[in-house]
């Protein structure tokens, strides 16, 4: 049985911060009904492409059902409130004040469904000087310190590649939902969960702050690809392409010895220039050249194999094309294939959490309004004629 079988979610969220959360819960068995506007649905549907089924949307909305409804109309709002008691969770990440415009704030929902768990994700939370400021992932990264700590020494701040401001907040929201649900099973009481993307993102900054910011007395510097002493660094590999590199890290003396043995340079262990961490740092340029002269002769995957088998923590720099064809991810079944009515079979990245006693089949993201009739018939016992009347009146998509 899926771990979250029976947990039901009305998902009003859009883009990524909320959808990343509900998709994770759906992959663990929750029934997630994505409530979308009839005029185009989640804006992420058309992000970067035309139409209503972008790769971005597909990657954050698998295993959900779509209900297309106009919440700005009284009939649409009434339908939503009638659905509410059938669900455990309501989640939204609209801009500040939007839920109040719908007249669907927590107090309103609680008056109808006292045990509801209501989740609100905002850029800067519901209080404080920035509460009314709008935000996206990049804003959260800038406001959390992540951007300030990313980039080359002496260079400007750089936006990190992963969208941790969005999906990182979503994962924390998922953990909070499960905690609140367990509490409700014990007490029967619902509650409101509030998340600030700024605050959520700072969670992922703790190591950099702890190691380099002196309890907040100074700014953590930008170190490029360095984190620790040499030979921890990025090294070029055969091919010379933009991602033909390998990253390796040596934390212990055993790592250092294993590296020297793996690259056939046992002599480096006894070389006074590299005998200690301090000496390696002092002679960093010479050490980099010694290791790079080895790595430049090898394709990045081969360099990774040699060092990995020798016990040196490392990885080839896999680009986003490499991921889909990586033999390790392929063998573990992490790359999933789903059918698209226009594109045919397309690959999607899977879910990293694996529960031995919970299995959920991977399903494609829904088309806009695909499950409207199904949900209304299931939860409200509406017949085809009643649903069609609502659709003709412009309430349903």
XYZ file of C-alpha atoms in Angstrom:
397
model
C 0.000 0.000 0.000
C 1.320 3.496 -0.790
C 2.552 5.240 2.351
C 0.173 8.202 2.034
C -2.819 6.313 0.703
C -5.956 8.161 1.830
C -4.301 11.567 2.257
C -6.128 14.067 0.026
C -4.835 17.462 -1.092
C -6.475 20.417 -2.838
C -3.493 21.971 -4.572
C -3.965 25.632 -5.473
C -0.235 26.171 -5.912
C 1.551 27.162 -9.103
C 4.988 27.340 -10.705
C 7.323 25.306 -8.439
C 7.442 26.027 -4.706
C 4.028 24.472 -4.056
C 3.922 21.959 -6.933
C 7.284 20.463 -5.920
C 5.794 19.746 -2.495
C 2.550 18.203 -3.711
C 4.285 16.150 -6.388
C 6.536 14.583 -3.747
C 3.487 13.741 -1.641
C 1.705 12.332 -4.699
C 4.701 10.084 -5.384
C 4.223 8.708 -1.869
C 0.564 7.970 -2.504
C -1.411 11.128 -1.707
C -4.386 12.006 -3.915
C -3.513 15.473 -5.221
C -6.172 17.459 -7.060
C -4.597 20.449 -8.762
C -7.129 23.298 -8.775
C -6.432 25.509 -11.800
C -7.974 28.532 -13.443
C -10.004 27.888 -16.573
C -8.123 30.584 -18.495
C -4.838 28.713 -18.852
C -4.243 27.002 -15.536
C -0.970 27.036 -13.665
C 1.244 29.689 -15.364
C 4.002 27.083 -15.371
C 2.078 25.204 -18.059
C 3.221 27.634 -20.736
C 6.548 28.699 -19.242
C 9.188 29.083 -21.988
C 6.908 27.493 -24.619
C 3.484 27.939 -26.108
C 0.570 25.688 -25.252
C -0.368 24.348 -21.851
C 2.031 21.446 -21.324
C 5.600 22.694 -21.030
C 8.524 20.481 -19.902
C 8.716 22.709 -16.814
C 5.130 21.893 -15.885
C 5.593 18.196 -16.609
C 8.557 17.965 -14.264
C 6.665 19.343 -11.242
C 3.143 17.971 -11.659
C 3.329 14.241 -12.235
C 0.811 11.969 -10.494
C -1.786 14.730 -9.981
C -5.333 15.267 -11.217
C -6.418 18.601 -12.697
C -9.679 20.386 -11.840
C -10.269 23.548 -13.910
C -12.562 25.994 -12.122
C -13.135 29.745 -11.963
C -12.697 30.710 -8.309
C -13.486 34.361 -9.064
C -17.099 33.405 -9.741
C -19.366 32.713 -6.789
C -20.421 29.385 -8.294
C -16.788 28.319 -8.600
C -15.958 29.369 -5.058
C -19.043 27.512 -3.828
C -17.915 24.334 -5.587
C -14.478 24.630 -3.996
C -15.978 25.018 -0.524
C -18.222 22.014 -1.111
C -15.168 19.976 -2.063
C -13.184 21.163 0.949
C -14.506 18.737 3.614
C -13.442 15.802 1.441
C -9.783 16.828 1.689
C -7.125 16.997 4.401
C -4.798 19.660 3.000
C -5.132 22.932 1.097
C -1.906 24.450 -0.229
C -1.306 27.734 -2.053
C 1.652 29.910 -3.020
C -0.096 32.851 -4.675
C 1.252 36.356 -4.264
C 0.397 38.261 -1.070
C -3.337 38.897 -0.685
C -4.587 36.695 -3.528
C -6.356 34.175 -1.286
C -8.131 37.069 0.414
C -9.413 38.196 -2.994
C -10.885 34.730 -3.457
C -12.286 34.981 0.081
C -10.587 31.673 0.781
C -8.290 32.587 3.649
C -7.529 30.144 6.451
C -10.225 31.395 8.818
C -12.870 30.976 6.118
C -11.738 27.443 5.289
C -11.446 26.530 8.961
C -15.023 27.634 9.615
C -16.207 25.037 7.097
C -13.604 22.323 7.746
C -12.142 22.756 11.272
C -9.617 19.940 10.796
C -8.187 21.324 7.552
C -4.419 21.792 7.277
C -3.808 24.995 5.339
C -0.384 25.690 3.818
C 0.664 29.147 2.633
C 4.044 29.655 0.941
C 5.119 33.268 0.469
C 8.350 34.899 -0.605
C 8.949 36.609 2.724
C 6.239 35.148 4.956
C 3.081 36.708 6.336
C 4.705 39.284 8.620
C 7.650 41.660 8.681
C 8.695 44.633 6.521
C 8.916 42.515 3.329
C 5.620 40.638 3.763
C 3.928 42.336 0.810
C 6.902 41.907 -1.524
C 6.522 39.439 -4.387
C 9.166 36.796 -4.937
C 10.323 34.000 -7.196
C 13.114 31.471 -6.761
C 15.827 33.933 -7.787
C 14.599 36.506 -5.275
C 14.716 33.909 -2.499
C 18.266 32.979 -3.489
C 19.333 36.617 -3.398
C 17.664 37.279 -0.049
C 19.026 34.155 1.669
C 22.749 34.674 1.133
C 23.020 31.927 -1.500
C 23.803 34.292 -4.342
C 26.371 36.192 -2.273
C 28.345 33.020 -1.590
C 28.314 31.784 -5.196
C 30.864 32.898 -7.781
C 34.580 33.352 -8.234
C 36.771 35.175 -5.745
C 36.807 38.837 -6.714
C 33.865 38.429 -9.065
C 30.189 39.366 -8.718
C 27.528 37.236 -7.007
C 26.090 34.503 -9.243
C 22.688 32.821 -9.242
C 23.134 29.119 -8.299
C 21.826 26.648 -10.864
C 19.401 24.562 -8.751
C 16.059 26.238 -8.005
C 16.382 25.644 -4.270
C 14.450 28.796 -3.412
C 11.387 27.131 -4.923
C 11.817 23.370 -4.640
C 13.849 23.606 -1.434
C 10.941 25.454 0.160
C 8.572 22.864 -1.277
C 10.425 20.008 0.410
C 10.244 21.803 3.753
C 6.535 22.368 3.191
C 6.094 18.645 2.580
C 7.836 17.802 5.850
C 5.651 20.299 7.714
C 2.494 18.864 6.141
C 3.366 15.352 7.278
C 4.127 16.613 10.797
C 0.804 18.480 10.947
C -1.049 15.452 9.595
C 0.467 13.168 12.236
C -0.477 15.727 14.880
C -4.031 15.804 13.533
C -4.250 12.014 13.725
C -3.420 12.334 17.419
C -5.511 15.384 18.314
C -8.119 15.744 15.575
C -7.076 19.371 15.082
C -5.997 21.090 11.890
C -3.683 24.081 11.670
C -2.087 26.672 9.429
C 1.418 26.178 8.062
C 3.269 29.255 6.870
C 6.585 29.259 5.023
C 8.854 32.073 3.939
C 10.971 31.220 0.901
C 13.704 33.511 2.228
C 13.828 31.671 5.533
C 13.541 28.234 3.928
C 16.472 28.984 1.635
C 18.706 30.038 4.524
C 18.409 26.459 5.804
C 20.647 25.370 2.931
C 23.182 28.089 3.728
C 24.027 26.909 7.243
C 27.240 25.062 6.405
C 28.713 27.952 4.440
C 27.692 30.387 7.172
C 29.002 28.159 9.968
C 32.377 27.585 8.343
C 33.078 31.010 6.913
C 30.905 33.734 8.483
C 32.173 33.773 12.103
C 28.724 33.664 13.721
C 27.465 36.357 11.390
C 30.250 38.794 12.175
C 31.441 38.801 8.560
C 30.204 37.843 5.116
C 31.135 34.384 3.860
C 33.438 34.925 0.865
C 32.935 33.608 -2.645
C 35.366 30.729 -3.219
C 34.539 29.604 -6.739
C 34.872 25.819 -6.832
C 37.029 25.696 -3.732
C 35.683 24.384 -0.441
C 38.551 23.378 1.795
C 42.242 23.079 0.952
C 43.792 21.847 -2.267
C 43.688 19.497 -4.046
C 39.927 19.938 -3.590
C 39.090 21.622 -6.903
C 37.683 21.281 -10.416
C 40.073 19.785 -12.983
C 39.883 19.835 -16.809
C 39.456 16.600 -18.738
C 39.954 15.356 -22.285
C 37.754 17.035 -24.861
C 38.003 20.584 -23.599
C 34.241 21.122 -23.723
C 32.394 23.467 -21.361
C 31.574 20.587 -18.999
C 34.583 18.336 -19.545
C 35.718 18.494 -15.935
C 35.968 16.360 -12.863
C 35.541 17.584 -9.315
C 37.428 15.867 -6.521
C 37.738 16.457 -2.820
C 40.267 15.187 -0.289
C 39.208 15.553 3.328
C 41.453 12.981 4.993
C 45.067 11.876 4.619
C 43.739 8.605 3.220
C 41.978 10.503 0.429
C 45.211 12.320 -0.427
C 47.241 9.110 -0.512
C 44.578 7.369 -2.610
C 44.600 10.247 -5.096
C 48.360 10.115 -5.552
C 48.251 6.351 -6.048
C 45.331 6.529 -8.506
C 47.020 9.045 -10.798
C 50.323 7.178 -10.663
C 52.117 9.884 -8.715
C 53.228 8.238 -5.478
C 56.129 10.666 -5.478
C 53.756 13.506 -4.577
C 53.152 11.966 -1.155
C 56.805 12.483 -0.197
C 57.153 15.823 -1.991
C 57.817 18.478 0.673
C 55.767 21.008 -1.287
C 52.666 18.909 -0.684
C 53.453 17.117 2.582
C 50.800 18.940 4.647
C 47.537 20.722 4.040
C 49.246 24.051 4.625
C 52.044 23.179 2.208
C 49.551 22.092 -0.454
C 47.713 25.368 -0.043
C 50.925 27.370 -0.248
C 51.963 25.548 -3.415
C 48.473 25.311 -4.815
C 49.255 26.345 -8.371
C 51.979 23.725 -8.722
C 49.733 21.030 -7.223
C 46.873 21.941 -9.546
C 49.186 21.587 -12.555
C 50.389 18.167 -11.399
C 46.857 16.784 -11.121
C 45.545 18.568 -14.211
C 48.339 17.052 -16.304
C 46.781 13.675 -15.461
C 43.109 14.635 -15.821
C 43.585 16.309 -19.214
C 44.524 12.933 -20.689
C 41.251 11.271 -19.689
C 37.591 11.588 -20.591
C 35.684 12.799 -17.528
C 33.756 9.555 -16.956
C 36.963 7.523 -17.113
C 38.679 9.872 -14.680
C 35.705 9.494 -12.350
C 35.852 5.694 -12.583
C 39.560 5.571 -11.730
C 39.344 7.951 -8.792
C 36.035 6.578 -7.507
C 37.309 3.009 -7.499
C 40.417 4.211 -5.661
C 38.308 5.723 -2.876
C 38.657 9.387 -3.800
C 35.368 11.348 -3.454
C 34.712 12.737 -6.930
C 32.331 13.119 -9.843
C 32.495 14.016 -13.477
C 30.668 17.285 -14.088
C 27.490 15.858 -15.568
C 25.591 18.353 -17.671
C 21.827 18.273 -18.072
C 22.151 16.145 -21.213
C 24.413 13.661 -19.445
C 21.828 13.121 -16.698
C 19.285 11.562 -19.030
C 21.874 9.125 -20.352
C 23.845 8.444 -17.176
C 24.225 4.645 -16.844
C 23.952 4.794 -13.059
C 20.661 6.729 -13.089
C 19.386 4.519 -15.901
C 20.161 1.306 -14.047
C 18.471 2.588 -10.888
C 15.330 3.449 -12.844
C 15.541 7.138 -12.016
C 14.839 8.236 -15.598
C 11.150 7.686 -16.284
C 9.315 7.583 -19.619
C 5.803 8.992 -20.031
C 3.524 9.361 -23.029
C 2.508 12.793 -24.302
C -0.401 13.049 -26.741
C 1.560 15.332 -29.084
C 5.236 14.652 -28.304
C 5.039 10.900 -27.871
C 7.301 9.330 -25.259
C 9.337 11.824 -23.227
C 11.851 11.256 -20.383
C 11.408 12.758 -16.920
C 13.553 12.683 -13.809
C 12.205 10.509 -11.024
C 11.840 10.819 -7.247
C 14.926 10.225 -5.070
C 13.089 8.896 -2.001
C 12.519 5.140 -2.124
C 10.280 3.422 0.434
C 10.601 -0.363 0.516
C 6.945 -0.941 1.427
C 5.334 1.847 -0.600
C 5.090 1.717 -4.377
C 3.405 4.301 -6.602
C 3.449 4.084 -10.388
C 4.906 7.130 -12.132
C 2.219 9.008 -14.078
C 2.447 11.958 -16.451
C 1.317 15.441 -15.445
C -2.377 16.086 -16.188
C -3.737 18.102 -19.065
C -5.652 21.200 -17.990
C -9.038 20.208 -16.571
C -8.503 16.569 -17.464
C -10.127 15.304 -14.269
C -12.756 17.986 -13.646
C -15.727 15.707 -14.327
C -14.175 12.809 -12.447
C -13.477 14.816 -9.273
C -16.879 16.512 -9.152
C -18.698 13.236 -9.724
C -16.588 11.417 -7.146
C -16.748 13.997 -4.361
C -19.986 15.877 -4.965
C -22.072 13.279 -6.805
C -22.669 15.717 -9.671
C -24.063 14.056 -12.768
C -22.999 14.739 -16.348
C -25.902 17.122 -16.942
C -25.111 19.225 -13.860
C -21.433 19.394 -14.758
C -22.219 20.443 -18.307
C -24.478 23.250 -17.069
C -21.618 24.595 -14.977
C -19.273 24.321 -17.949
C -21.738 26.127 -20.213
C -22.004 28.882 -17.604
C -18.211 29.371 -17.708
C -17.573 28.042 -14.211
C -15.621 24.962 -15.322
C -12.911 24.423 -17.868
